[in-house]
mmCIF file with all atom_site columns, C-alpha atoms in Angstrom:
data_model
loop_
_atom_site.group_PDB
_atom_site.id
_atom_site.type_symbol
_atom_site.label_atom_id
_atom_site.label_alt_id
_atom_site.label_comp_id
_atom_site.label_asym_id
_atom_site.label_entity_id
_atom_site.label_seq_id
_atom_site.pdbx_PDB_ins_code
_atom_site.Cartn_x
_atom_site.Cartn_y
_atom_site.Cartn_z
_atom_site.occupancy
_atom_site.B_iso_or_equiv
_atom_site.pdbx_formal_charge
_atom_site.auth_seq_id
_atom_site.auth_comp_id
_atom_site.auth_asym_id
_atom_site.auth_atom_id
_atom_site.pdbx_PDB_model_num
ATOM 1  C CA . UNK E 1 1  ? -4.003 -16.628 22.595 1.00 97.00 ? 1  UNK E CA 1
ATOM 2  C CA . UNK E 1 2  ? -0.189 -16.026 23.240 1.00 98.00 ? 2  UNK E CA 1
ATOM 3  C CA . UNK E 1 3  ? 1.311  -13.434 24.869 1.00 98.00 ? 3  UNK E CA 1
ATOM 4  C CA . UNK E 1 4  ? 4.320  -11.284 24.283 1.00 98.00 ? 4  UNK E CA 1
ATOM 5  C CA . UNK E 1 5  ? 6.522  -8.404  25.307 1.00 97.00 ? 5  UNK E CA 1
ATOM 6  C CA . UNK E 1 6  ? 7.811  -5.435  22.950 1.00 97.00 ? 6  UNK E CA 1
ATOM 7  C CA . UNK E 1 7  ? 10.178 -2.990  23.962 1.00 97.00 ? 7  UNK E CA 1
ATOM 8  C CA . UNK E 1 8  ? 9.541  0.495   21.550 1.00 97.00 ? 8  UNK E CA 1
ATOM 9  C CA . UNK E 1 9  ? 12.683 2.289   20.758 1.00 96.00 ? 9  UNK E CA 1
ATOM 10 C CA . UNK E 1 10 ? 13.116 5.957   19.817 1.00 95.00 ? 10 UNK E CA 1
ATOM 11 C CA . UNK E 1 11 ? 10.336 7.340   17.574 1.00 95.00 ? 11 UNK E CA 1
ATOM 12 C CA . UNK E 1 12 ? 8.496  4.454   18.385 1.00 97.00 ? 12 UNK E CA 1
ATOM 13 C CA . UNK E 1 13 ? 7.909  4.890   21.897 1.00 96.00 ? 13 UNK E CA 1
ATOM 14 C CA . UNK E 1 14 ? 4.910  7.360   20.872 1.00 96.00 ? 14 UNK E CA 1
ATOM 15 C CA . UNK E 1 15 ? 2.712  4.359   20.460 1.00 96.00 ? 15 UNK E CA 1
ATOM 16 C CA . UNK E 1 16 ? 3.011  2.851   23.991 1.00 95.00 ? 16 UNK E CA 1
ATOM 17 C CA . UNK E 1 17 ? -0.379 2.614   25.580 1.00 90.00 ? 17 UNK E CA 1
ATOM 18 C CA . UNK E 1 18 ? -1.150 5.039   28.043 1.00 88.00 ? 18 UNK E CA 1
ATOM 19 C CA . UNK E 1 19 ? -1.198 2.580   30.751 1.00 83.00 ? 19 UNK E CA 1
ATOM 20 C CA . UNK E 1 20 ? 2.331  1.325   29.661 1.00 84.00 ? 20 UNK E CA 1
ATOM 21 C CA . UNK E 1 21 ? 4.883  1.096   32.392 1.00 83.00 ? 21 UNK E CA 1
ATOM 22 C CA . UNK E 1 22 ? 8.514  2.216   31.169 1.00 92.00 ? 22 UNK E CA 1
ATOM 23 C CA . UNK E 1 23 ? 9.009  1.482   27.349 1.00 94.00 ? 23 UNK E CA 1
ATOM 24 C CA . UNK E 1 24 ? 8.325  -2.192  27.163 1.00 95.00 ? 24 UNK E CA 1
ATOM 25 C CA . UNK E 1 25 ? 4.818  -3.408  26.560 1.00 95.00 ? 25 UNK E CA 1
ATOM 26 C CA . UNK E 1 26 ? 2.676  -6.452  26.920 1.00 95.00 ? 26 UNK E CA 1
ATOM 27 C CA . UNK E 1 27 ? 0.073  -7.713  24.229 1.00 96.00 ? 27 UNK E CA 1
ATOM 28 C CA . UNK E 1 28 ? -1.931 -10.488 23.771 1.00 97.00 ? 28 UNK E CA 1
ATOM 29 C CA . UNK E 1 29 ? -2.733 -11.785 19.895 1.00 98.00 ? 29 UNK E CA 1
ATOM 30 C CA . UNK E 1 30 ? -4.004 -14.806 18.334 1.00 98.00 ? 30 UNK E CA 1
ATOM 31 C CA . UNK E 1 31 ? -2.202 -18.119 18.680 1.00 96.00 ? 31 UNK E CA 1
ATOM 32 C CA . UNK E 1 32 ? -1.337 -17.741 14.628 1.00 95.00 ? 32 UNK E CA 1
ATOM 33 C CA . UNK E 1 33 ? -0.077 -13.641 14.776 1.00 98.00 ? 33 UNK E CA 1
ATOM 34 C CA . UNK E 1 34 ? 2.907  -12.589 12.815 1.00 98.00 ? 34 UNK E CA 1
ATOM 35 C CA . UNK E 1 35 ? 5.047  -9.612  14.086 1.00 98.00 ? 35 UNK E CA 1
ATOM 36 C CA . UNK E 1 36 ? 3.321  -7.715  11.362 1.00 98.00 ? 36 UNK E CA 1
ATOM 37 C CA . UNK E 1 37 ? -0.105 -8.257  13.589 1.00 98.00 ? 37 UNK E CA 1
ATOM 38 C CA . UNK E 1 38 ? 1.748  -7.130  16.736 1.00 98.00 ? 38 UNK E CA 1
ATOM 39 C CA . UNK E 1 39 ? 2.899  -3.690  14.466 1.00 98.00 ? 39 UNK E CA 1
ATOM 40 C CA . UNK E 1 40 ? -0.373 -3.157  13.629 1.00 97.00 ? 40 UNK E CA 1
ATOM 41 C CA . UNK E 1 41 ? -2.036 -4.459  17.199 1.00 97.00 ? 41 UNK E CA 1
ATOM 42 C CA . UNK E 1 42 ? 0.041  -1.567  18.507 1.00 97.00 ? 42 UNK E CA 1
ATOM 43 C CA . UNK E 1 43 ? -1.295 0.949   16.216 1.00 97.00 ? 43 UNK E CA 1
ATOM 44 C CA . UNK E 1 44 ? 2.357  1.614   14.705 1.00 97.00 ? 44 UNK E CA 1
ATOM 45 C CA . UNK E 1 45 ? 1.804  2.741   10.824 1.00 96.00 ? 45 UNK E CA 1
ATOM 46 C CA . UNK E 1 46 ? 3.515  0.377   8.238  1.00 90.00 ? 46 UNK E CA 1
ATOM 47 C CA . UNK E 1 47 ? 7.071  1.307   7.191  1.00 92.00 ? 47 UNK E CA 1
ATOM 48 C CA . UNK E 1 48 ? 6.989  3.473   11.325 1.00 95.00 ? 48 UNK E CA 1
ATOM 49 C CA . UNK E 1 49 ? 8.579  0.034   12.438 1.00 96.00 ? 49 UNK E CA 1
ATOM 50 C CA . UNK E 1 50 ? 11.623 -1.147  10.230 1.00 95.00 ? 50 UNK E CA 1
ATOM 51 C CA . UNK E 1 51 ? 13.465 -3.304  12.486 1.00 96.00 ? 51 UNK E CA 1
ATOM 52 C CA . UNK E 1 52 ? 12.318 -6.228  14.805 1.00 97.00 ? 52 UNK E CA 1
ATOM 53 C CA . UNK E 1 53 ? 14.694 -8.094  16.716 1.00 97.00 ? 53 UNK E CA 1
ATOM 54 C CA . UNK E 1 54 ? 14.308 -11.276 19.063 1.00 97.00 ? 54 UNK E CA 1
ATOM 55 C CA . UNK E 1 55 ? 17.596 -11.340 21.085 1.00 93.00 ? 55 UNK E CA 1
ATOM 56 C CA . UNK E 1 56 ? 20.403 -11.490 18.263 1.00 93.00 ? 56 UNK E CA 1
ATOM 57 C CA . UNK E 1 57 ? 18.093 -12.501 15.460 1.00 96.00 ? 57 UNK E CA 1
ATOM 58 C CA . UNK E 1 58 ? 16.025 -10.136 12.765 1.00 97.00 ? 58 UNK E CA 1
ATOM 59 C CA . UNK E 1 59 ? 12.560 -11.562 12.244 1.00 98.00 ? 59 UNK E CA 1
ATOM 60 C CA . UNK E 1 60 ? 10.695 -10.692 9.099  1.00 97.00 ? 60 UNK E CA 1
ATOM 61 C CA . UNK E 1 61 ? 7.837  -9.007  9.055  1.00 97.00 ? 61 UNK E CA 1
ATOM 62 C CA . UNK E 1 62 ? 5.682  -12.160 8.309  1.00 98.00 ? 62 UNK E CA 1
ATOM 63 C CA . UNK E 1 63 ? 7.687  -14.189 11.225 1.00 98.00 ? 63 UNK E CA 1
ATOM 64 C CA . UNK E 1 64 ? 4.976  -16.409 13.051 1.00 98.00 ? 64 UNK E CA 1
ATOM 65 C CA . UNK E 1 65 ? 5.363  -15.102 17.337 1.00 98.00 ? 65 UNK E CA 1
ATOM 66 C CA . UNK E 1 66 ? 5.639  -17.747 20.130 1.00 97.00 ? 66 UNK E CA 1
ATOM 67 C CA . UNK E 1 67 ? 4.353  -17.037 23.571 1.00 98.00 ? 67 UNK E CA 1
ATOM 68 C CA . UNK E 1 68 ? 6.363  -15.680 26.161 1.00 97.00 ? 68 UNK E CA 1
ATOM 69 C CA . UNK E 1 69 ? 8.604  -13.821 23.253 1.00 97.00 ? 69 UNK E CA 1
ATOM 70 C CA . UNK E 1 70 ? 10.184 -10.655 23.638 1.00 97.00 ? 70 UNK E CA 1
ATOM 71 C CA . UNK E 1 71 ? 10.782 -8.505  20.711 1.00 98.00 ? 71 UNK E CA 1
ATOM 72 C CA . UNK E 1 72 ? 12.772 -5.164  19.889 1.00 98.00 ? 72 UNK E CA 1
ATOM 73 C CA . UNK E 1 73 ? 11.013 -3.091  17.769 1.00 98.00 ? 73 UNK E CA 1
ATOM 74 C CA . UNK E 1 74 ? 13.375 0.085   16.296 1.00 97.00 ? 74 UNK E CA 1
ATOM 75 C CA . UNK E 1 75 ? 12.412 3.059   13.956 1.00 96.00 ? 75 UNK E CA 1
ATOM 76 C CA . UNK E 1 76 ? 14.054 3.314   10.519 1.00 92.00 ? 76 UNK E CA 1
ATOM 77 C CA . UNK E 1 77 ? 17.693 3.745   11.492 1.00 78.00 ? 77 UNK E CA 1
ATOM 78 C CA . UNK E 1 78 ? 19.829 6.722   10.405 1.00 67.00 ? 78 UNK E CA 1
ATOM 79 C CA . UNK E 1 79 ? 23.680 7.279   10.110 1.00 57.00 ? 79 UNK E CA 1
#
């Protein structure tokens, strides 16, 4: 099992557990998860999360996570 951290922005904050403290959010997935199993392991619908950033870098959605990661996750973004 690995562990990481995902800070919800915006729209997204919605799905934060109920237990959640402040907007950033700890989950445990399979040693093999993709960020697309973290969307979905936080109960975010597809196309909800557009954006998923680990410090300065995008990751696509089929990205393999490392434990101990911490990952921005962002709504579509308007402007």
């Amino acid at each position: 099992m690995i562990r990481v951290d995902a800070k919800l922005h915006a729209a997204l904050r919605r799905y934060l557990p109920p237990d959640a403290e402040g907007v950033t959010v700890s989950v445990e997935l399979p040693d093999a998860a993709t960020v697309a199993d973290l969307v979905k392991a936080l109960g975010i619908p597809e196309g909800y999360a557009k954006l998923v950033v680990d410090g300065t870098e995008q990751l696509a959605f089929t990205a393999p996570l490392k434990d101990g990661q911490s990952l921005q996750l962002f709504p579509p973004l308007a402007g």
